[in-house]
Coordinates of C-alpha atoms in Angstrom, one line a residue:
Chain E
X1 CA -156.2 5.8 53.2
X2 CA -157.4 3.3 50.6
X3 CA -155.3 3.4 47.5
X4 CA -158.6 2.9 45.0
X5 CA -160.7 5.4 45.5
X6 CA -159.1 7.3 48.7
X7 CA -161.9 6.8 50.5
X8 CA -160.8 7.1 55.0
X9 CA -161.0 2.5 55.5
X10 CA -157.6 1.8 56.2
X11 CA -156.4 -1.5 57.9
X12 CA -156.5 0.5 60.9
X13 CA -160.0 1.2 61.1
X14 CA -161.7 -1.2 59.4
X15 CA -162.8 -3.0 62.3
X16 CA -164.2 -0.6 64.2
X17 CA -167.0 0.2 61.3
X18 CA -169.4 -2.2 61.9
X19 CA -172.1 -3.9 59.1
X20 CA -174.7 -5.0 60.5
X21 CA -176.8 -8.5 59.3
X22 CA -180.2 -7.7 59.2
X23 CA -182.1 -10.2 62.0
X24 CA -183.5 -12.6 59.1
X25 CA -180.3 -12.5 57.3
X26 CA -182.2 -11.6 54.2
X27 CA -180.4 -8.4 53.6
X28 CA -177.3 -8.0 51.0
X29 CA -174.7 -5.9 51.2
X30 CA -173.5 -3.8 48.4
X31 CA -170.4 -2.0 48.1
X32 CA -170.1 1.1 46.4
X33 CA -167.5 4.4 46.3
X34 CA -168.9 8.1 46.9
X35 CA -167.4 11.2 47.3
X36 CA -169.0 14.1 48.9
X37 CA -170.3 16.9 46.4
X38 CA -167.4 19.6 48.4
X39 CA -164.8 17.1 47.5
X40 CA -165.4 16.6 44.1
X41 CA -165.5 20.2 43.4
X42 CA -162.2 20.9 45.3
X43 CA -160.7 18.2 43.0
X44 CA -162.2 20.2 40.2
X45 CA -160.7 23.2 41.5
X46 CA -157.7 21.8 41.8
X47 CA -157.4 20.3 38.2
X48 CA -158.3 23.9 37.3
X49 CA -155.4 25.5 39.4
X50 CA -152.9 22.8 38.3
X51 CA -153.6 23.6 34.4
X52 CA -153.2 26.8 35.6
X53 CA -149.5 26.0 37.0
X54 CA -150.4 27.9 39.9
X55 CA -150.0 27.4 43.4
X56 CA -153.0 27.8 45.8
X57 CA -152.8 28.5 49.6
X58 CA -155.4 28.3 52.2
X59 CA -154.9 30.9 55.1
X60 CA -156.4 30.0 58.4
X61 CA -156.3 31.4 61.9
X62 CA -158.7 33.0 64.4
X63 CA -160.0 36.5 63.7
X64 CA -157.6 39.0 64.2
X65 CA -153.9 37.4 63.9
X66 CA -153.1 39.5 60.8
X67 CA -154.2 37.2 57.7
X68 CA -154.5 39.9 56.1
X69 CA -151.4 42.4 57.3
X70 CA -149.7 39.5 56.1
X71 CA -151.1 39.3 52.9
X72 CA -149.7 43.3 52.6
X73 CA -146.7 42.5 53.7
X74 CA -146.1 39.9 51.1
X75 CA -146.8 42.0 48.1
X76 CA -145.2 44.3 49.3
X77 CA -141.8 42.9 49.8
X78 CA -142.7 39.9 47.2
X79 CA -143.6 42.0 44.4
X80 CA -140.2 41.1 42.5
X81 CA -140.2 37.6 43.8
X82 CA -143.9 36.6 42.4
X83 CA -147.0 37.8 41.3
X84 CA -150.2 36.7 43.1
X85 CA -153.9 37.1 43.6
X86 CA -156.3 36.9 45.8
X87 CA -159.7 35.5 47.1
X88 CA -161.2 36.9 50.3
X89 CA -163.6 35.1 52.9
X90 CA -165.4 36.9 55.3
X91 CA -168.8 36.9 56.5
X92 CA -169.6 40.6 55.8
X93 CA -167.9 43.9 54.2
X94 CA -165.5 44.3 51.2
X95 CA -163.0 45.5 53.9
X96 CA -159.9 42.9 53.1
X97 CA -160.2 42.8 49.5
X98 CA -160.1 46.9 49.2
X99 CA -157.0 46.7 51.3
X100 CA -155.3 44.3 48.6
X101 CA -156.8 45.9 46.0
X102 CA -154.7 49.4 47.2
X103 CA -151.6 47.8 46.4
X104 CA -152.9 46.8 43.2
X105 CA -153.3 43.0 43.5
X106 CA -156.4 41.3 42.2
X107 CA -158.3 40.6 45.0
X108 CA -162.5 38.9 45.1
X109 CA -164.4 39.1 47.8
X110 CA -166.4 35.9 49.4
X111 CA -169.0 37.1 51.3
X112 CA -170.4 34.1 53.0
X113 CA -173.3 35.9 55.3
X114 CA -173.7 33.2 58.4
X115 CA -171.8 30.8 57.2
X116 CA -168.2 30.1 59.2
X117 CA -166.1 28.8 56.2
X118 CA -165.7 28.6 52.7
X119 CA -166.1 25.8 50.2
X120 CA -164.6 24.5 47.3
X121 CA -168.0 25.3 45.6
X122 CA -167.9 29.1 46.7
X123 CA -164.3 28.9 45.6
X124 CA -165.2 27.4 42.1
X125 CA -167.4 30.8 42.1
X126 CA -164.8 33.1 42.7
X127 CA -162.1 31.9 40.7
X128 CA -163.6 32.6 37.7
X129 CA -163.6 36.6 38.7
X130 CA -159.9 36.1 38.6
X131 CA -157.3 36.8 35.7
X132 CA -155.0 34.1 35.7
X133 CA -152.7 35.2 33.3
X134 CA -149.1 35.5 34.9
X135 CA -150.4 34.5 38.1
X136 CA -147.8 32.2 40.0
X137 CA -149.7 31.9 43.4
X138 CA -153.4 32.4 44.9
X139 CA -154.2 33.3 48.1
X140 CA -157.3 32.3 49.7
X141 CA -157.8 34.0 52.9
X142 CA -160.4 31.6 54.9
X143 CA -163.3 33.4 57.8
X144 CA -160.9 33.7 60.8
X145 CA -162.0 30.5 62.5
X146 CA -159.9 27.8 64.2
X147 CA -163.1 25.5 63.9
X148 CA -164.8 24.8 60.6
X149 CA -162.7 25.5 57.9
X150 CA -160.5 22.7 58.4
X151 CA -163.3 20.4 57.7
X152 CA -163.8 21.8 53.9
X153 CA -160.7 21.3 51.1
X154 CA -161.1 24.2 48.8
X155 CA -159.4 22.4 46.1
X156 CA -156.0 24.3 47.0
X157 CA -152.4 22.8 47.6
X158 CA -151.4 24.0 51.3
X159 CA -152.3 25.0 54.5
X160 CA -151.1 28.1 56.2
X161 CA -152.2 28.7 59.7
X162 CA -151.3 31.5 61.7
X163 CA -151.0 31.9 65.1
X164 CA -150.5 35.6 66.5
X165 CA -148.5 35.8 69.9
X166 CA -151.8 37.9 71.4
X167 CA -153.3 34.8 71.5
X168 CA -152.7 31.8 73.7
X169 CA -149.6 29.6 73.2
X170 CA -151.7 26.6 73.0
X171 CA -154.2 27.0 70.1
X172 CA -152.8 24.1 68.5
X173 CA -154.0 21.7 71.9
X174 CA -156.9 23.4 71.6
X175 CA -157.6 23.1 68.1
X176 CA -155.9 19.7 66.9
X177 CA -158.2 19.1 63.7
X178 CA -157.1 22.4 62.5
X179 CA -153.2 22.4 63.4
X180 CA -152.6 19.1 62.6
X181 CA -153.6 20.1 58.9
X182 CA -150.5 23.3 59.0
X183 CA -147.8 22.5 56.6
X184 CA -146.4 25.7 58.0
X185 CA -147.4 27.2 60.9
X186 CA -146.8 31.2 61.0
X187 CA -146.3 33.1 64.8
X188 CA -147.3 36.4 63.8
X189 CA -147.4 40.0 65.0
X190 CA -144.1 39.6 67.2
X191 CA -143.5 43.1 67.2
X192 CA -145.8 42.6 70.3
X193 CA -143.9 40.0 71.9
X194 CA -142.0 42.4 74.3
X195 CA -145.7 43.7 76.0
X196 CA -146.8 39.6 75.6
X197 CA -144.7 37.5 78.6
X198 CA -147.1 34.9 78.5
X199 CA -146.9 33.7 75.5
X200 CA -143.9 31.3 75.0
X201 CA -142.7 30.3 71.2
X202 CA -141.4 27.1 72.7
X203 CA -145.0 25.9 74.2
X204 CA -146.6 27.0 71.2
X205 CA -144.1 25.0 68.8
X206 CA -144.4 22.1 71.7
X207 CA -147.8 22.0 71.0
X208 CA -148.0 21.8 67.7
X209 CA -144.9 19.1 67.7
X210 CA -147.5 17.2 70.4
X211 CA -150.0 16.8 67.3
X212 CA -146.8 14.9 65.5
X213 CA -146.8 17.6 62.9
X214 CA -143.4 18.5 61.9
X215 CA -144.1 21.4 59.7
X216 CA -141.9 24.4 59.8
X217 CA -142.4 27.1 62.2
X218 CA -141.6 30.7 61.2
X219 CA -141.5 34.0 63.5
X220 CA -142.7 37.2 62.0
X221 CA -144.3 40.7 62.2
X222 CA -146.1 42.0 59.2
X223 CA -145.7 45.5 60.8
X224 CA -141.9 46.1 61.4
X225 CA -141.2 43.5 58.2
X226 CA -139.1 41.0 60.6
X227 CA -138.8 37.5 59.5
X228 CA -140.8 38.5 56.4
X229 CA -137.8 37.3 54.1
X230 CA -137.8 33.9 55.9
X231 CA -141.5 33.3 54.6
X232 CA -140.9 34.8 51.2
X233 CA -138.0 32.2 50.5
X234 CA -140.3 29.5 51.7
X235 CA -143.1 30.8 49.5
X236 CA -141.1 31.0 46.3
X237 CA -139.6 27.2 47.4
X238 CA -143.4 26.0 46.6
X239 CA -143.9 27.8 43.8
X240 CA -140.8 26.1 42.5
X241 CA -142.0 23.0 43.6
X242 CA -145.7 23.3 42.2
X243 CA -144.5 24.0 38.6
X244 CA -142.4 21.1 38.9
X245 CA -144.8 19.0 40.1
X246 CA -147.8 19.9 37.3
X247 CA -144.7 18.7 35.2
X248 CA -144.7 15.8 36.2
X249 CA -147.8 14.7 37.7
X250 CA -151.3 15.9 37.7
X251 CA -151.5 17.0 41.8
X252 CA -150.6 17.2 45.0
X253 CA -153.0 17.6 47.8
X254 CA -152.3 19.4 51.8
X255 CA -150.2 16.9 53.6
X256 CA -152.4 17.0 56.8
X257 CA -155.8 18.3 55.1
X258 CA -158.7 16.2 57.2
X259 CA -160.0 14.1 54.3
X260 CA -164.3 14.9 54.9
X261 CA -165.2 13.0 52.2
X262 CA -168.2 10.9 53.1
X263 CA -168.1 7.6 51.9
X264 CA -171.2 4.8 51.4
X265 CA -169.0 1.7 51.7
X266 CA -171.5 -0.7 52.1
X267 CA -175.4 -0.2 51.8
X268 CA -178.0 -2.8 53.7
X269 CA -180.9 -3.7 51.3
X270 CA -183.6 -4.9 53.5
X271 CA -186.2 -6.4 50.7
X272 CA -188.2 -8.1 53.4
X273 CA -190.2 -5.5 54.9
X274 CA -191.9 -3.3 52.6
X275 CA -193.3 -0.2 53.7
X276 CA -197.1 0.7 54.0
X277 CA -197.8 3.1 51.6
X278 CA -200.3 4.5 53.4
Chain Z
X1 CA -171.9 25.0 62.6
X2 CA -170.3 23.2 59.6
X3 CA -172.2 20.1 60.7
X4 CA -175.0 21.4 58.9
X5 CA -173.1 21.5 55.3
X6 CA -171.5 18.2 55.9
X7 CA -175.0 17.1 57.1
X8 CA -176.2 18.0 53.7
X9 CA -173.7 16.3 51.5
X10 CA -175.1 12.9 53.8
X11 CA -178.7 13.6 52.7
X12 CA -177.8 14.1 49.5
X13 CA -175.5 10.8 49.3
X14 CA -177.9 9.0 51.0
X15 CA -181.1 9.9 48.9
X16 CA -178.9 8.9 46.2
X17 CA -178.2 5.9 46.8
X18 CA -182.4 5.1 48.0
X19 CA -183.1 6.2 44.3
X20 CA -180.3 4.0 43.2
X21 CA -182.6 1.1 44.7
X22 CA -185.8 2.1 44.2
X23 CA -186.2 2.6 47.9
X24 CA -189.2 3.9 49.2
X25 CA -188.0 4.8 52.5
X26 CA -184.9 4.7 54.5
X27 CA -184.5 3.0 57.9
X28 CA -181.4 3.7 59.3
X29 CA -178.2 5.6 58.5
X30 CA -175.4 4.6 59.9
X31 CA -171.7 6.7 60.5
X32 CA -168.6 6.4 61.9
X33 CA -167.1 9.7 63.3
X34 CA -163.4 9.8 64.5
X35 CA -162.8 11.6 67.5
X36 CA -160.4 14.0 65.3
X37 CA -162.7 14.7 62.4
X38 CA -163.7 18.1 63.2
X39 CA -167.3 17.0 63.6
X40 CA -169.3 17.0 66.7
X41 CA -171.9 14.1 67.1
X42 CA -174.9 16.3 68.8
X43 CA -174.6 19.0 66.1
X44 CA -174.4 16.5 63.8
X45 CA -177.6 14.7 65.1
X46 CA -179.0 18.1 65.7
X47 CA -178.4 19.0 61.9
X48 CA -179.7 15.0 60.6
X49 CA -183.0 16.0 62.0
X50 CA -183.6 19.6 60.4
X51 CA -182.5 18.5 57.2
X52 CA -184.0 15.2 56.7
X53 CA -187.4 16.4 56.5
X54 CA -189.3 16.0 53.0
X55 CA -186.4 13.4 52.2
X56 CA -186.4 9.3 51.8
X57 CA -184.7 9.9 54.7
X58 CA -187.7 11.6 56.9
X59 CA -188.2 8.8 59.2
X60 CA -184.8 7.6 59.3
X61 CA -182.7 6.7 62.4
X62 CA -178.8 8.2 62.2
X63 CA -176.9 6.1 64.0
X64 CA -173.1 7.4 65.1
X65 CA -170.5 4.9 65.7
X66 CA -167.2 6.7 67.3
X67 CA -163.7 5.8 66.6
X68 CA -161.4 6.3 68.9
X69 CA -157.5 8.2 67.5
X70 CA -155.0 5.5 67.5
X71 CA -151.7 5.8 66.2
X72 CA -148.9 3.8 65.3
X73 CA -145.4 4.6 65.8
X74 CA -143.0 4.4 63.2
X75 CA -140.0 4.4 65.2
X76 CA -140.9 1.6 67.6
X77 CA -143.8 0.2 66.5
X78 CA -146.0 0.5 69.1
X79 CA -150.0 1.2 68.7
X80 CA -151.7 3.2 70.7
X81 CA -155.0 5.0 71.6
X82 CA -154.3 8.4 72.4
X83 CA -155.9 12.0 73.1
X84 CA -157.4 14.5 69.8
X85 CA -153.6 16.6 70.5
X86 CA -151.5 14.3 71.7
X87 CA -150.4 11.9 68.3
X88 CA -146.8 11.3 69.5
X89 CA -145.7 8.1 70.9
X90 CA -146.6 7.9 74.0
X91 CA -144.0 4.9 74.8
X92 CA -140.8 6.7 73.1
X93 CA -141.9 10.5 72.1
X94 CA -141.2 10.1 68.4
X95 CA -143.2 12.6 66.3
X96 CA -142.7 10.2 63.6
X97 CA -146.5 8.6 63.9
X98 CA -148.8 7.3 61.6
X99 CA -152.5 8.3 62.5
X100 CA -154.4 4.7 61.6
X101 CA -158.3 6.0 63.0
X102 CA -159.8 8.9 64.4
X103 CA -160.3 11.2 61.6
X104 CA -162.7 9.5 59.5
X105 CA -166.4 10.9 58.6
X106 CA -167.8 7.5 56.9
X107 CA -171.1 6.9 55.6
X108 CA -170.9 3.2 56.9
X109 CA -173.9 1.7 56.3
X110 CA -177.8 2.6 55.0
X111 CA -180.6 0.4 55.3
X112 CA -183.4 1.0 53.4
X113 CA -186.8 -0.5 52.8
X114 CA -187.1 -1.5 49.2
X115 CA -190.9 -2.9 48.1
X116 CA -190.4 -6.8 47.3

């Protein structure tokens, strides 16, 4: 990534996007930075959260692998450990957030009609429904999609993608653009494991190692509370690390999160050939 | 369909920089699309022409250049092109690879038509 404005030109790739020299050789070329408007609001966001001191997590998985079980299951058993909050995406109801809200967590509903993800600018929306005060870590439960929400930085810190052992050990071959972004990737629902032969932890880790992401891998079932304690100690490891970190320095973005920015690099003036105006 | 919201930030960025100009039309647009962005070209080309109408970009070509994923290996220091989920070596296995193109979305290049 370039260093100046963290735009995607590297050495790498440089060559392979081309600028073209108009056929009179009339035409300049001009170079200039952009950022895409999503991007500038997730860095928004983000300045916001790191003020804040708190942590911000994406959740991402297909429909169905127990985003939201987990989310129960955390404040349930975290409730010493931290305190969080909680924004919800889906495309219709008020279904996950009144399940949050029963344990008496803040909790916003996104409603995003047709669209399949959010964005930082429907993020930037929500958070201001939400009380901060004495908050250590936000939840942002993306629309259960392997697909487009890896495309969209919501402004938050890390990526948390679950993979539930009812669906196929190789989502993340399947899916690169979205498990290549995990900093941690979750199995879930293992209670079903027994019933679920065909579904093998070590192809599903192979996978993901195939995509050269070395992220940690955790096993755990929402329902019987197995393996819950594992992903609790991680949680309240990032915590610890986020306060240090707007300590120190302003931010620190997803390892792996797909930079979409688009970028004008260089713009082709053609002066020469004016356009009727009729 | 995501395409469609990246699509938008494009028009946008593009109109922007045909006002920057004083362009009265744009020609071309031109974009370089890793094979690991997350974006597919058709939708994409799909989505350019919905949106681009009653823009400087109505009449505008969008032109999509695509970059292959190529790694390089920090363990042995080969480069390589290889597939969307397969970014290990492929000569010695190491995980320990730096991805140098493929997941870029890059507004590369705009040629507009600006009155002399």
């Amino acid at each position: 990534m370039c260093t100046t404005c963290g735009c995607q030109i590297t050495s790498g790739n440089e060559s392979q996007i081309p600028v073209e020299k108009s056929a009179d050789g009339g035409a300049t070329s001009v170079l200039t930075r952009l950022m895409a408007g999503n991007d500038l609001q997730a860095d928004h966001n983000r300045m916001h959260f790191d003020q804040l001191g708190v942590l911000v997590i994406n959740l991402m998985s297909s429909p169905g692998s127990g985003k939201t079980a987990l989310l129960e299951a955390t404040i349930v058993q975290g409730r010493e450990r931290f305190r969080m909050a909680v924004i919800e995406g889906d495309l219709e109801t008020e279904n996950d957030a009144l399940r949050i809200r029963a344990h008496g967590v803040q909790a916003h509903q996104i409603t995003t009609g047709s669209a399949c993800h959010l964005d930082a600018h429907l993020v930037h929306e929500a958070l201001h429904k939400i009380d901060f005060s004495g908050i250590d870590v936000l939840f942002i439960e993306n629309v259960g999609n392997l697909v487009c929400p890896a495309s969209f930085d919501l402004g938050h810190h890390l990526n948390v993608i679950l993979l539930s052992v009812a669906e196929g050990d190789d989502k993340p071959a399947k899916y690169p653009v979205m498990f290549r972004a995990a900093d941690v990737m979750l199995i879930t629902k293992t209670d079903l494991s027994p019933y679920l032969d065909e579904f093998s932890n070590e192809r599903a880790a192979q996978n993901l190692r195939n995509l050269a992401n070395q992220v940690p891998i955790f096993h755990l079932s929402a329902r019987n509370g197995e393996g819950i304690d594992v992903w609790l100690d991680w949680m309240e490891e990032q915590i610890q690390l986020q306060k240090q970190h707007v300590k120190n320095r302003p931010s620190f973005r997803p390892v792996r999160q797909p930079d979409a920015g688009l970028h004008a690099t260089r713009i082709l003036l053609s002066p020469v050939h004016p356009v009727s105006k009729s | 369909m995501h395409e469609l919201s990246l699509c938008d930030d494009l028009i946008r960025q593009v109109q922007l920089l045909a006002d920057q100009h004083h362009a009265q039309n744009i020609a071309r647009v031109t974009v370089s699309l890793g094979t690991l962005s997350g974006v597919e070209p058709v939708l994409l080309v799909q989505a350019f022409e919905i949106l681009k109408a009653g823009t400087a970009a109505s009449n505008a070509r969008l032109i999509i250049n695509t970059v292959p994923v190529r790694i390089r290996c920090d363990h042995c220091g080969r480069e390589a092109d290889v597939d969307p989920n397969r970014l290990i070596c492929p000569a010695c296995k190491s995980l320990d690879t730096q991805l140098l193109s493929g997941s870029e979305f890059i507004l590369s290049q705009v040629e507009l038509f600006v009155a002399s």
